[in-house]
Every structure is written in C-alpha cells, then in structure tokens.
Short mmCIF file of C-alpha atoms in Angstrom, two decimals:
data_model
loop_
_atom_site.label_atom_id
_atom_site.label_comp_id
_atom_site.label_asym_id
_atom_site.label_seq_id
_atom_site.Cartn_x
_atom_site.Cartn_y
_atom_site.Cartn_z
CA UNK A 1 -89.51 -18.47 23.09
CA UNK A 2 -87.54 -15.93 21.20
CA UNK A 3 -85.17 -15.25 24.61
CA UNK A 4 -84.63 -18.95 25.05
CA UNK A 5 -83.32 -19.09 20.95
CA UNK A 6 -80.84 -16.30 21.82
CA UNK A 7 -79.95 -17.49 25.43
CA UNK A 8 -79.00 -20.90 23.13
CA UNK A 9 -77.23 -19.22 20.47
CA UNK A 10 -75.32 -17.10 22.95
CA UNK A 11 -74.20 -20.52 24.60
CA UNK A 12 -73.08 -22.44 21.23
CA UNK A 13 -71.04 -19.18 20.47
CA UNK A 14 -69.43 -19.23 23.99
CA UNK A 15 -68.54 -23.16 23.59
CA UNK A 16 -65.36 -22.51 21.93
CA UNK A 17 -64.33 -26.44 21.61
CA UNK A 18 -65.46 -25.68 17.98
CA UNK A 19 -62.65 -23.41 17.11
CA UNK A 20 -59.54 -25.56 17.31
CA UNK A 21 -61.04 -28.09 14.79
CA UNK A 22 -62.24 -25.31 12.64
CA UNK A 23 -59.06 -23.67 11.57
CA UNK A 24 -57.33 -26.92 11.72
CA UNK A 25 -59.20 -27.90 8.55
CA UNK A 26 -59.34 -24.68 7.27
CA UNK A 27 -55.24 -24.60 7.01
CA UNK A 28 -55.30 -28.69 5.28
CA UNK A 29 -57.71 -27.32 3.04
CA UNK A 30 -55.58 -24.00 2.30
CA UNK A 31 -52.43 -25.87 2.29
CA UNK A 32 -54.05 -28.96 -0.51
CA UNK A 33 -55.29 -25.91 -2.46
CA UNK A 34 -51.86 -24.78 -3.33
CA UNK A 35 -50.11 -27.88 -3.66
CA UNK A 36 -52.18 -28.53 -6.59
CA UNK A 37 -51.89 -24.94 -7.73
CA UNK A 38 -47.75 -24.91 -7.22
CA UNK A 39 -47.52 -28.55 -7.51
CA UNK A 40 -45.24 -28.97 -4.38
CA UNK A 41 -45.19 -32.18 -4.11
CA UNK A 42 -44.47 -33.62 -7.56
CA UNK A 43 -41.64 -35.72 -6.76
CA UNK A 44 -38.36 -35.16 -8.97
CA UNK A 45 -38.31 -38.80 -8.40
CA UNK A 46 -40.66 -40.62 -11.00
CA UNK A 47 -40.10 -44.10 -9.69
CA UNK A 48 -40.73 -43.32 -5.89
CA UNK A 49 -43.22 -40.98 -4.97
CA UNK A 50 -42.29 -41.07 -1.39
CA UNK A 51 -38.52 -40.22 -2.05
CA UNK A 52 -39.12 -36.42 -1.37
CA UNK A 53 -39.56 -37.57 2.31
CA UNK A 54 -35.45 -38.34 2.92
CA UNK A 55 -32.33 -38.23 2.00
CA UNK A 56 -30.82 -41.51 1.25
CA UNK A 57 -27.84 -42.32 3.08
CA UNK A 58 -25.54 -42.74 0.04
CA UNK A 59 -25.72 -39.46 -0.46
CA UNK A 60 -25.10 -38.77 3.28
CA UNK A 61 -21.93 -40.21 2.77
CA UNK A 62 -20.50 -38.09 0.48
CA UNK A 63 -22.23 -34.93 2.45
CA UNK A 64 -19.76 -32.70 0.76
CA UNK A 65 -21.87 -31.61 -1.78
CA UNK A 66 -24.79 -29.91 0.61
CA UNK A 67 -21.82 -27.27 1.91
CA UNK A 68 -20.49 -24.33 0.04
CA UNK A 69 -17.05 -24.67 0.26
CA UNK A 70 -17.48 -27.71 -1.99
CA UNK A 71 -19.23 -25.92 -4.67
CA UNK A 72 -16.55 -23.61 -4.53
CA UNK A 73 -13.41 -25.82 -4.43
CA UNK A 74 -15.48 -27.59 -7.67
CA UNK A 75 -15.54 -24.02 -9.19
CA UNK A 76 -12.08 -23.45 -9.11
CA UNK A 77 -10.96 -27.19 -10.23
CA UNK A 78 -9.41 -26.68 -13.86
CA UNK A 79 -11.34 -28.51 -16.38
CA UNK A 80 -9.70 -31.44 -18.25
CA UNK A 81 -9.54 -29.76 -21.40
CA UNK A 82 -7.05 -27.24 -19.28
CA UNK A 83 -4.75 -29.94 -18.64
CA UNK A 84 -4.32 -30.30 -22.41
CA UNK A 85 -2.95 -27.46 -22.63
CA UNK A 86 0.47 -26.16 -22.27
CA UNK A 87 1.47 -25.06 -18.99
CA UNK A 88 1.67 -21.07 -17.99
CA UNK A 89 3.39 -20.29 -15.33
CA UNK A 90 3.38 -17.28 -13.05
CA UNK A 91 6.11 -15.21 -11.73
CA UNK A 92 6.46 -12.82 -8.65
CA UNK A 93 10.29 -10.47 -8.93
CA UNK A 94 10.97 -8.88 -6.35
CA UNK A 95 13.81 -6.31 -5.23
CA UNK A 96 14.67 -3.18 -3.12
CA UNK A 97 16.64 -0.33 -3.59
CA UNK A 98 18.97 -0.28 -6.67
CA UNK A 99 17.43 -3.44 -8.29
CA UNK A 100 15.14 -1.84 -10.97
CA UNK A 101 18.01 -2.83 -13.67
CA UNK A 102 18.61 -6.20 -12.32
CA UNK A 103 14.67 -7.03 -12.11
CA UNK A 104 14.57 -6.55 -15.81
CA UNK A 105 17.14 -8.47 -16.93
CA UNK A 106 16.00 -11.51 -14.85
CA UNK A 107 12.43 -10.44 -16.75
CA UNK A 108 13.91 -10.77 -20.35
CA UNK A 109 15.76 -13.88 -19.32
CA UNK A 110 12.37 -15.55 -18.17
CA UNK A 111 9.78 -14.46 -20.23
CA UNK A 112 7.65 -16.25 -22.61
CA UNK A 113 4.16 -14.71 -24.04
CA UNK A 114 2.29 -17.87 -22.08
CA UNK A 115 3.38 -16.53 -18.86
CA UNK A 116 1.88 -13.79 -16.19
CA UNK A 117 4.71 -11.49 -14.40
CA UNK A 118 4.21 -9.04 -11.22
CA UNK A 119 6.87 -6.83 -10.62
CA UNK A 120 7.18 -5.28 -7.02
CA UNK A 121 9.98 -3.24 -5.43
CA UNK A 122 10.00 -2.71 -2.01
CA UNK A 123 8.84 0.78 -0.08
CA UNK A 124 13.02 1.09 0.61
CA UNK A 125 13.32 2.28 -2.84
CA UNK A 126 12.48 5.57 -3.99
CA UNK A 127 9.94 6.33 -6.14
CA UNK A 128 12.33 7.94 -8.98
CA UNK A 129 13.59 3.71 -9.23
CA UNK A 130 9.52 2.95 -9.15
CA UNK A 131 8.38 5.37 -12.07
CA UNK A 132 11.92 3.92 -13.84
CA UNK A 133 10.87 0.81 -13.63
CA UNK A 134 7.47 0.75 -14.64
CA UNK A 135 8.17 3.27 -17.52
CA UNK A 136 10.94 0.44 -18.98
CA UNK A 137 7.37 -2.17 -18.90
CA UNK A 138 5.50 0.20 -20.53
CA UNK A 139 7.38 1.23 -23.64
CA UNK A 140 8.60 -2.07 -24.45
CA UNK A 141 6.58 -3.02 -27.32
CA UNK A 142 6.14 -6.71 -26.74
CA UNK A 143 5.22 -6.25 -22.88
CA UNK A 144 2.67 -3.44 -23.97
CA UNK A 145 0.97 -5.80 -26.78
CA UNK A 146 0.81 -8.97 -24.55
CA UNK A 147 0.15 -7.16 -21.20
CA UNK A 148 1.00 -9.77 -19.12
CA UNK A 149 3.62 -7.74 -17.19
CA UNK A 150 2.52 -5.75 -14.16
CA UNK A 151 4.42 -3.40 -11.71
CA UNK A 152 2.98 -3.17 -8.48
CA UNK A 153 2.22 1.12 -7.98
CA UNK A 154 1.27 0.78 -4.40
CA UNK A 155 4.65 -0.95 -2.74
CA UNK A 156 5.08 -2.95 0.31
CA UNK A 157 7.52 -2.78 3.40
CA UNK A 158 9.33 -6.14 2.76
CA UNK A 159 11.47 -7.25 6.31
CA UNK A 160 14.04 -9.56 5.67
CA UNK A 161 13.16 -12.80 7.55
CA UNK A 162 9.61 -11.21 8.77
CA UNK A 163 6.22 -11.81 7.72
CA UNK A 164 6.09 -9.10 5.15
CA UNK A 165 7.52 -10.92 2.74
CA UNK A 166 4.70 -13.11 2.86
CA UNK A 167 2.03 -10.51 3.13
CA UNK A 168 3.74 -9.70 -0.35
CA UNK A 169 3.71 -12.55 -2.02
CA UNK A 170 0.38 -13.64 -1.10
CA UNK A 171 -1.14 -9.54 -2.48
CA UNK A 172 0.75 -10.52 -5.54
CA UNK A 173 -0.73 -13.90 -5.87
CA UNK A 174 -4.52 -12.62 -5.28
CA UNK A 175 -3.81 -9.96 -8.00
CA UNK A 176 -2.86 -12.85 -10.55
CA UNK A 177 -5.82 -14.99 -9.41
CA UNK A 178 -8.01 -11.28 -9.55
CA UNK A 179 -6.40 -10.15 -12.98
CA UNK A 180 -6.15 -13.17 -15.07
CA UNK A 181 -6.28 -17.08 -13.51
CA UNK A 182 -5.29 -18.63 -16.55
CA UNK A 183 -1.89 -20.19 -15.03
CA UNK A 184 -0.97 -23.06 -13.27
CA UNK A 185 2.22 -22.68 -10.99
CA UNK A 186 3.35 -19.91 -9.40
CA UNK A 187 7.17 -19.14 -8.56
CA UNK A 188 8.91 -16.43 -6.66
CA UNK A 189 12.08 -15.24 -7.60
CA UNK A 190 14.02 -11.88 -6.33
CA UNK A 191 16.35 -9.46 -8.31
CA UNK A 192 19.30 -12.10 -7.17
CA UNK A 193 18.00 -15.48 -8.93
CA UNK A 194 18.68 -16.16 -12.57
CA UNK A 195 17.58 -18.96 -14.61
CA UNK A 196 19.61 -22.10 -15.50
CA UNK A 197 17.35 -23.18 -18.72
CA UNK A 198 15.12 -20.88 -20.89
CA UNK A 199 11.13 -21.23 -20.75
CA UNK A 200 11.00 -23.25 -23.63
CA UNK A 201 12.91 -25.80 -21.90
CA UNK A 202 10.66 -25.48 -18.54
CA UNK A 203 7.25 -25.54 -20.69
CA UNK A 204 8.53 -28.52 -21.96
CA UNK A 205 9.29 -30.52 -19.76
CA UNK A 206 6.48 -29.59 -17.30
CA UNK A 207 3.96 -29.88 -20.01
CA UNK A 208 3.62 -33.82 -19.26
CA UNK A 209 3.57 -33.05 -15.02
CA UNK A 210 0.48 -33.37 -13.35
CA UNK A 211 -0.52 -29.19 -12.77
CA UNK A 212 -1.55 -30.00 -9.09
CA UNK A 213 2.69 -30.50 -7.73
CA UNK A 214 4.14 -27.98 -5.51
CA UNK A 215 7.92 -28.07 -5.04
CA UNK A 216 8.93 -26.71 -1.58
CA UNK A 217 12.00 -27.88 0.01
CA UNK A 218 10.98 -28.68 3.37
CA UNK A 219 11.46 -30.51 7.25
CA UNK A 220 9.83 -30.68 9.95
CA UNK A 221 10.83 -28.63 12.77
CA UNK A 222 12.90 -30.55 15.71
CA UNK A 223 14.88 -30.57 18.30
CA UNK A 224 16.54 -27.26 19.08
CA UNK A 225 14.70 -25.08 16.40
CA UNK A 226 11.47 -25.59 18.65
CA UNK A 227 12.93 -23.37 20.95
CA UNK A 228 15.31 -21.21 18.80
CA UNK A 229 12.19 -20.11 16.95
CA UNK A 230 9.01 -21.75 17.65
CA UNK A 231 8.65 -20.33 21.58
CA UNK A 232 10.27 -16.95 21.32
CA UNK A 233 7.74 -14.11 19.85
CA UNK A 234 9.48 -12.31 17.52
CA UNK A 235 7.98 -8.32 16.03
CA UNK A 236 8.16 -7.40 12.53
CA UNK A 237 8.56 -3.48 12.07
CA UNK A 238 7.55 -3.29 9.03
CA UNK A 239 3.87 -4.25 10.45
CA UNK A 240 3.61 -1.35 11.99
CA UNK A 241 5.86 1.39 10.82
CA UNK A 242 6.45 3.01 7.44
CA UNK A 243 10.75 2.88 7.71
CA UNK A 244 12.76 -0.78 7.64
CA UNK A 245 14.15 -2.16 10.86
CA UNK A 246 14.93 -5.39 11.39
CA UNK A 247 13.35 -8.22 13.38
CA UNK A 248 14.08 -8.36 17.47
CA UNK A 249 12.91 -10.52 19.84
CA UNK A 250 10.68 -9.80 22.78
CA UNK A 251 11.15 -11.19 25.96
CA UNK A 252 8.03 -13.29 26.26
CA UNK A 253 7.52 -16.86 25.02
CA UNK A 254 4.73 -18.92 23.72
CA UNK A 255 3.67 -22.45 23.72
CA UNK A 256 3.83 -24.79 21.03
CA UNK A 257 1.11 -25.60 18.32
CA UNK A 258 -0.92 -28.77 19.15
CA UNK A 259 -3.59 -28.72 16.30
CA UNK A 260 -0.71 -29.09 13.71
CA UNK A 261 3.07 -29.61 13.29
CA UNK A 262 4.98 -27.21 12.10
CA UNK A 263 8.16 -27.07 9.08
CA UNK A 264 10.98 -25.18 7.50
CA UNK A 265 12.83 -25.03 4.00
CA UNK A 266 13.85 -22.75 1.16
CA UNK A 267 11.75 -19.39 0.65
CA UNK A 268 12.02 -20.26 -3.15
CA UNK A 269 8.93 -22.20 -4.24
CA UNK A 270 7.25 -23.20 -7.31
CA UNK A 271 3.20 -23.91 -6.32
CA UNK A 272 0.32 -25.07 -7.71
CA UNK A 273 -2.61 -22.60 -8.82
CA UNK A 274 -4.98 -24.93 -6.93
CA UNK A 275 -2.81 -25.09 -3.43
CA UNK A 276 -2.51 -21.14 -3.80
CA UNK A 277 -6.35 -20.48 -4.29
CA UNK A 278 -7.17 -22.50 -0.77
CA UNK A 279 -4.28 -20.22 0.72
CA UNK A 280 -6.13 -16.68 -0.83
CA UNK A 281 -9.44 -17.78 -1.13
CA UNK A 282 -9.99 -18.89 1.81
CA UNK A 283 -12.50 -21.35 2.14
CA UNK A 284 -10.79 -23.11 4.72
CA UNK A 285 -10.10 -21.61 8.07
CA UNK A 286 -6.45 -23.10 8.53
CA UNK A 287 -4.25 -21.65 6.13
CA UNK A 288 -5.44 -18.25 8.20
CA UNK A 289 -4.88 -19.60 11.10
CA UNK A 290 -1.10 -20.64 10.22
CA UNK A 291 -0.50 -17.09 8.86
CA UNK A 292 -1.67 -15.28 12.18
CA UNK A 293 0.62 -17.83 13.83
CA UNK A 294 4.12 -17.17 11.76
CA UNK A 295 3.23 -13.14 11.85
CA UNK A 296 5.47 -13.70 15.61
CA UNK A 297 7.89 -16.58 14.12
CA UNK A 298 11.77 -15.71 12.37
CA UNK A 299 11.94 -16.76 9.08
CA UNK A 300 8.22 -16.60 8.58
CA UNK A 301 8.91 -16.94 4.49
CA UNK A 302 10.51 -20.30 5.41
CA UNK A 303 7.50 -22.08 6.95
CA UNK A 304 4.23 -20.74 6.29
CA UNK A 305 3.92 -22.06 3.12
CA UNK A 306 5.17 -25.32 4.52
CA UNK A 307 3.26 -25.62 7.28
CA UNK A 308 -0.03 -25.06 5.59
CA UNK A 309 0.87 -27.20 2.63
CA UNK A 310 2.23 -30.25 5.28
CA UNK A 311 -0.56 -29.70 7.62
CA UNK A 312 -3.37 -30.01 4.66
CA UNK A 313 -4.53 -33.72 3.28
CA UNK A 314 -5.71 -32.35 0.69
CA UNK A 315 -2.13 -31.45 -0.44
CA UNK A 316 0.10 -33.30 1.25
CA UNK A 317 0.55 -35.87 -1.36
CA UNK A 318 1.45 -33.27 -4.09
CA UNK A 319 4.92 -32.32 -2.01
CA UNK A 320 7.76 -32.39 -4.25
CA UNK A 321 11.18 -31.92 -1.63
CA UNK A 322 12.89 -29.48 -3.70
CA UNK A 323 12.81 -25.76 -4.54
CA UNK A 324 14.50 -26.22 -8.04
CA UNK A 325 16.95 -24.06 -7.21
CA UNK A 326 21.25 -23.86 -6.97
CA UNK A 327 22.31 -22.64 -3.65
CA UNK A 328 25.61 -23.07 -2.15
CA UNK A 329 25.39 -22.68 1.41
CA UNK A 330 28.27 -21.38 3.74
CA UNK A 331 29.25 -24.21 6.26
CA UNK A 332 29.00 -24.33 9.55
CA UNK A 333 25.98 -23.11 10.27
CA UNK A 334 24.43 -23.45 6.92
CA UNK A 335 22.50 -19.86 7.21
CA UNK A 336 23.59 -17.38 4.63
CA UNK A 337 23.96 -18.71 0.64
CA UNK A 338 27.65 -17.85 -0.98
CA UNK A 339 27.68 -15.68 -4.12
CA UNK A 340 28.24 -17.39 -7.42
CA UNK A 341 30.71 -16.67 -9.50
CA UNK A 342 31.96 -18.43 -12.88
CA UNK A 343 33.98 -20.87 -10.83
CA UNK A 344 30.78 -22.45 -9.69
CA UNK A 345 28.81 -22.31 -13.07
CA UNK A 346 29.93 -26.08 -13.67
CA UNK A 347 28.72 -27.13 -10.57
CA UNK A 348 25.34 -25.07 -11.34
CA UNK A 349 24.91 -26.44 -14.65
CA UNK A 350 25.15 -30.50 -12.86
CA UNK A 351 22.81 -29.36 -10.92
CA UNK A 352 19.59 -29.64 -13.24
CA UNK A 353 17.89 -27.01 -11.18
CA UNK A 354 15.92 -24.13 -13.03
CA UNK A 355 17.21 -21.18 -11.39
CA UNK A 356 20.14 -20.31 -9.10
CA UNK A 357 21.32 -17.31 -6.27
CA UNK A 358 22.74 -15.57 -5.16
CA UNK A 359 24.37 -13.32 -7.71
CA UNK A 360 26.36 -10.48 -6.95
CA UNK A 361 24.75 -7.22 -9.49
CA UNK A 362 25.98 -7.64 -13.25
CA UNK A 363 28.40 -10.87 -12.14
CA UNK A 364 30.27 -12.16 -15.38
CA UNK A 365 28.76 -15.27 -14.47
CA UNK A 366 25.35 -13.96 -15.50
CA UNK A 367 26.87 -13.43 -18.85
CA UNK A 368 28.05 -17.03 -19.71
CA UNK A 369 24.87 -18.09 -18.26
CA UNK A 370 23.25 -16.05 -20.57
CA UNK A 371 25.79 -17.28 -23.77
CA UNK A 372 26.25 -21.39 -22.98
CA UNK A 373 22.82 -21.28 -21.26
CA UNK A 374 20.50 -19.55 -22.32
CA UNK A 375 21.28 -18.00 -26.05
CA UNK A 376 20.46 -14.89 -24.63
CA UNK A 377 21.80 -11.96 -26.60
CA UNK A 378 22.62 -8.75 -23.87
CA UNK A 379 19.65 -6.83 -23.27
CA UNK A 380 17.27 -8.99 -25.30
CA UNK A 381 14.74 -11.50 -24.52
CA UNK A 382 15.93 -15.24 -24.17
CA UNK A 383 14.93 -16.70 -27.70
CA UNK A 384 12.31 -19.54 -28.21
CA UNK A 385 10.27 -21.48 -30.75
CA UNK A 386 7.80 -18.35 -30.30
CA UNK A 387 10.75 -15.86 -31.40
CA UNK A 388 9.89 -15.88 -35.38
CA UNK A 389 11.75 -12.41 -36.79
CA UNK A 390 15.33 -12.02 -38.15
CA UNK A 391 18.22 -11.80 -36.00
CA UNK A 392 20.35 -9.82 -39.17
CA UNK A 393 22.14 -6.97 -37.45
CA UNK A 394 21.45 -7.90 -33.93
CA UNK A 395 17.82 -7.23 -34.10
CA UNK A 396 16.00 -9.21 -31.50
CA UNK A 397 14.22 -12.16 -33.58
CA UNK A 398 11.48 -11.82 -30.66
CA UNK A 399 10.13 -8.75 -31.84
CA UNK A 400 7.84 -10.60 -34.55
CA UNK A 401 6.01 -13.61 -32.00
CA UNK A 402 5.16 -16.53 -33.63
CA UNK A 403 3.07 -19.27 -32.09
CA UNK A 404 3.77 -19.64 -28.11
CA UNK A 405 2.50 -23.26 -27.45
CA UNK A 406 5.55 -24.50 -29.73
CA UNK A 407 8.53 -25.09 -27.42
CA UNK A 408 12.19 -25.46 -29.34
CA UNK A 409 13.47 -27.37 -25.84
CA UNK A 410 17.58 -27.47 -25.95
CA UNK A 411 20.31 -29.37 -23.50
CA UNK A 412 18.46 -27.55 -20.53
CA UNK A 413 15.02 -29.72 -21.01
CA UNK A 414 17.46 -32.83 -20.48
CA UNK A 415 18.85 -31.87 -17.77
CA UNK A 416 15.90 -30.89 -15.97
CA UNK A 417 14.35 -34.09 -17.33
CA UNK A 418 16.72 -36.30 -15.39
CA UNK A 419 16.54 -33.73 -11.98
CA UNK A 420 12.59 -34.51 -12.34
CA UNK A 421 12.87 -37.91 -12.88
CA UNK A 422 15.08 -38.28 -9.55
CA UNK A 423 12.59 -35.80 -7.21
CA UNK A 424 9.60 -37.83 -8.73
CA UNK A 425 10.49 -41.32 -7.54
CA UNK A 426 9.28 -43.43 -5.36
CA UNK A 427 11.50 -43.12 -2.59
CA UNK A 428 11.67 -39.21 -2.75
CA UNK A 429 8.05 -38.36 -3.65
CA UNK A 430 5.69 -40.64 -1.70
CA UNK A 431 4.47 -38.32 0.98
CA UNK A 432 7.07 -36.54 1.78
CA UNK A 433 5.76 -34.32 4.58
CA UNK A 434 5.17 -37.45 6.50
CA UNK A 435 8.44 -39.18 5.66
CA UNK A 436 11.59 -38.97 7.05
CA UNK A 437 13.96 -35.78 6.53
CA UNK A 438 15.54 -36.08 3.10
CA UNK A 439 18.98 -34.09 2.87
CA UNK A 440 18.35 -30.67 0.71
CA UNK A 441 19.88 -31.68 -2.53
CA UNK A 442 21.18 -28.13 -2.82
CA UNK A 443 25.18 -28.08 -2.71
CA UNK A 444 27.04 -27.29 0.69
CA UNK A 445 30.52 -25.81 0.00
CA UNK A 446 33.13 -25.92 2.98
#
C-alpha cells in the first residue's frame, strides 16, 4: 500500500498542468497586495474612477505638453509681470585692429545702467589693444559698480562676409543668456555705427512694443542670387586657420535647399530674447541645420538670421522689415555703404533710424551727432533721466545714478515714434517674410 501512495504522489508531482495556474494567482494576489499598500490605483480623478485607463482626446490635441521641448520653450517665456517692466536691451560691439578707442566711445554714447554690453575685438588685433581695452572697462567707476560691461578675453577670428561673424555673435549671445537673461532685444553694432537718439529716447519709445519683434531687413533670395551665392561653396579661413584671409570660392557646386527658402538683408539686427534663445538653445533642430548650411554661403551674416527667422512659424509673424539703421549705399551695384560725413547728417537725422554707418574714425560728424543729437559732452556718457549729479565744471552729471526706469525722452523719441509707427502698419508689418519684397527704406545715393 505504502508503494502505491508514493507511486501516486510521484504522478500528481509530475502532472505539471498545476503550475501555470499556480503562479498566475500567486502574481494577482502579489500585485492586489501592493496596490492597497501603495495605493496605485487611486484615481487623481474623483469623479471617474475609470479615467486612469486613457487619455482623453482633448488633451491629445494639444499633445504639446507630453514633450520636453514644450516644457522648456514654457520655461523660458517671460512672465507678464516682465512685460511691465521697462525694456533692457543688449548690445554686442565689435571691432578689429585699431578700434579699441572707437568701441568706447560708441559704449559711452549707448549706455544706460538697464542695459547688458559684450565687448569683443577680433584675433587681428594684438593683445597690447585687448589688455587696453579691457583695462579702460575696468577702472571706470560706473562700469565697475554696475558690471554690466564685459570684454570678451578669449577673441575670435572674425572673416568679413564668412561665417565667423556669426559664430561670434551667436558665443556672445549665449554668454548674455549664460551671465544674466534679464533683457529683451539684442542688437549688434561694430566700432563704425553710432547712435542717432540716446537710450532714454529708445527705452521710451520701445517700452509700449510688444518684447517678442525682431527687426531684420530682409528678401527672399531670387533670380540671379540663387546662383551667384546659393550653388557655389564658398571656404571661410578663419574656420580653420589662426591668420585672416579672405573668402574664395571652390570649384564645386551644390544644390538648392528644398525643406526651406532661403533670404538676405542687412547684418544689423535688433532681435528678440525669445527668437535668440530657440537659435542658442536649441530645442529645435532647424536653426542648426540653417547654420551648417550658410558655414559654405558668402555673406553668411546676411541670411542666417533671416532664414531661420523666415523659415520658423513660430516667428514669422514678429518680422519687422527694417534694421533701424542709416545707410547710404553706393549705386550701381548697391554693395559697399558710403562714409558719412556732416553733409549727410540732415538726411540721417529724417531718417528716424536709431543708429547709422559707416563712419570714418573720429569723423566731425560724430561730434555734431554727439552736440544736436545726443547732448553728449566729449568723452562722457550720453546724459539721461538716470544721470542725477552736477554738471558744474564739466563734471559728468552721470557719475551720481539716479533711478534708471525714468526715461527724460527728447526730439529723438519723436522721431523714432513716427519711423515705428510707419514699419508697424498694416501694409508693412503683416507677415512680411511671406509678402512681397518691400524696397529697403535705407537711402541710395547716386
């Protein structure tokens, strides 16, 4: 009897059908056990307990929120107590050899305490004009108080026409975003522009604008220009080698872009904080992909931005046609800017714009700018509402700083009231990257 019980219970443990059920309860039971330890499946959702089970297609919609790139675009978005606030702008100078002296005037003629300023002179000039430079920042007392002046200590190889330049300006624009992000336009200006109104005037009058407009004079580019300098493949030097040369072009050619059009304008530009952080931040692919393409192109400075900015929905409606500057351009073939000199300042003035260029090094134009303009006493800062010392003796009243979100706007505000009021109507504004060409406003002398 005893051999038949085992020869049975050797038989019920071979019969494995048993098994399979077995730990299939064992892992419902396991799995109930701690969901009313944990409490997994208490539903956020009070009213529907089943509402843990999908995702309701409202919200799939509007899927934007479920990616990462949306939380950070949301990050970045100023709050709208920011917009309450006076604008601060934030300015990139740049020059080469022999323009330390001419950097810092066009520094003391646009400075306000509100603003951010980077400083960078090119690898051409020696370090001697560097160290000069930066030691004028540092022991002027108002720059070393405020510290919103910087001088870029490792330079850049800056090509005329080649992608350098943009390299550059996009290093300086990641150290403002790095350093301090409290500003909302950016502008680039070199040791040859000089402003038409003083800050006051510009904080002014852009205090009322909506912080997200980017002025770029732009067009799309046609015709001959696709082939002049779309196709050919052009080399920058200064990619590659420590010494200036300038630009040649190799003998192979490329096809054209199909995944997005591309456009030209000024170099000059005055851009929003928000357009600049999807070009440097990088959450989006494109602006990337546009910078890899214009490392081969002529006149890189002169479309990237452009392209990117006319290539982007997100952007496209914030295009404002104009780079606020005065240029007269040589004509025919409209290529190289004249030099101003006091027999164009009344033409400059008309003008509106906020800056102008080219000026020749210590022009006596740049003095009766800085008289009838600009109230700027030589080798002081342009005064404003935030200037509060004494003048007696030809002290500098901006030595003592008063409160710098009070603006004393003067004639300049006006006139860059009415240019505003021109660029920001209807038929100028509304989309312009898609519209029609629109003649550069700047001045063509023959």
């Amino acid at each position: 009897m005893r051999k038949n019980a085992n020869l049975h219970a050797v038989r019920a443990f071979s019969d494995r059908k048993w098994i399979l059920p077995f730990f299939a309860s064992l892992l419902v039971s396991v799995t109930l056990f701690l969901a009313a330890v944990f409490g997994i499946f208490s539903s956020p959702y009070a009213g529907d307990p089943l509402s843990f089970d999908f995702i309701s297609s409202a919200r799939m919609e509007d899927s934007s929120e479920y990616y990462v790139e949306s939380d950070l675009k949301r990050s970045l978005d100023p709050s709208d107590d920011s917009r309450l606030e006076p604008p601060r702008i934030a300015y990139l100078i740049s020059g080469t050899k022999g323009d330390a002296q001419r950097m810092r005037r066009t520094l003391q003629a646009v400075y306000h305490p509100r603003n951010q300023y980077i400083m960078h002179l090119d690898l051409e000039a020696p370090p001697r004009e560097r160290i000069e430079l930066a030691t004028l920042i540092k022991i002027d007392p108002t720059f070393r108080k405020l510290e919103n002046v910087r001088v870029m200590a490792k330079s850049n190889l800056v090509t005329y026409k080649g992608p350098t330049m943009i390299a550059s300006t996009l290093q300086a624009v990641a150290i403002l975003l790095k350093e301090n992000a409290d500003w909302d336009w950016f502008i680039n200006l070199s040791a040859s522009d000089y402003p038409l109104v003083t800050q006051d005037d510009l904080l002014h009058v852009f205090y009322n604008l909506s912080r997200d407009l980017n002025f770029i004079e732009h067009t799309e580019i046609v015709g001959w220009k696709l082939n002049h300098r779309a196709r050919p493949i052009f080399i920058d030097p200064g990619l590659y080698l420590s010494k200036k040369f300038d630009i040649f072009k190799t003998s192979q050619s490329r096809s054209l872009p199909t995944s997005f059009k591309l456009f030209t304008g000024s170099a000059w530009v005055m851009l929003s904080r928000s357009f600049l952080e999807f070009c440097v931040l990088g959450w989006d692919n494109f602006p990337r992909i546009v910078l890899m393409y214009f490392t081969n192109f002529i006149s890189s400075p002169e479309s990237y931005f452009h392209t990117v900015i006319c290539n982007t929905e997100e952007f496209q409606t914030t295009v404002v046609n104009h780079d606020l500057h005065y240029i007269a351009w040589d004509n025919p073939p409209k290529q190289h800017p004249h030099y101003l000199t006091i027999k164009d300042f009344n033409n400059t003035v008309k003008s509106g714009a906020i800056f102008a260029r080219k000026f020749a090094k210590d022009d006596p134009v740049l003095d009766k700018i800085d008289q009838e303009l600009l109230g700027r006493p030589e080798g002081q800062f342009v005064p404003g509402a935030w200037c509060v010392g004494s003048s007696d003796g030809g002290a500098d009243p901006c030595s003592l700083r008063g409160d710098d979100s009070v603006f004393r706007p003067g004639p300049g505000a006006e006139r860059l009231q009415e240019l505003l009021q021109k660029l920001l109507s209807e038929d100028r504004y509304n989309n312009s990257c898609s519209s029609p060409s629109i003649e550069p406003t700047n001045v063509t002398v023959h």
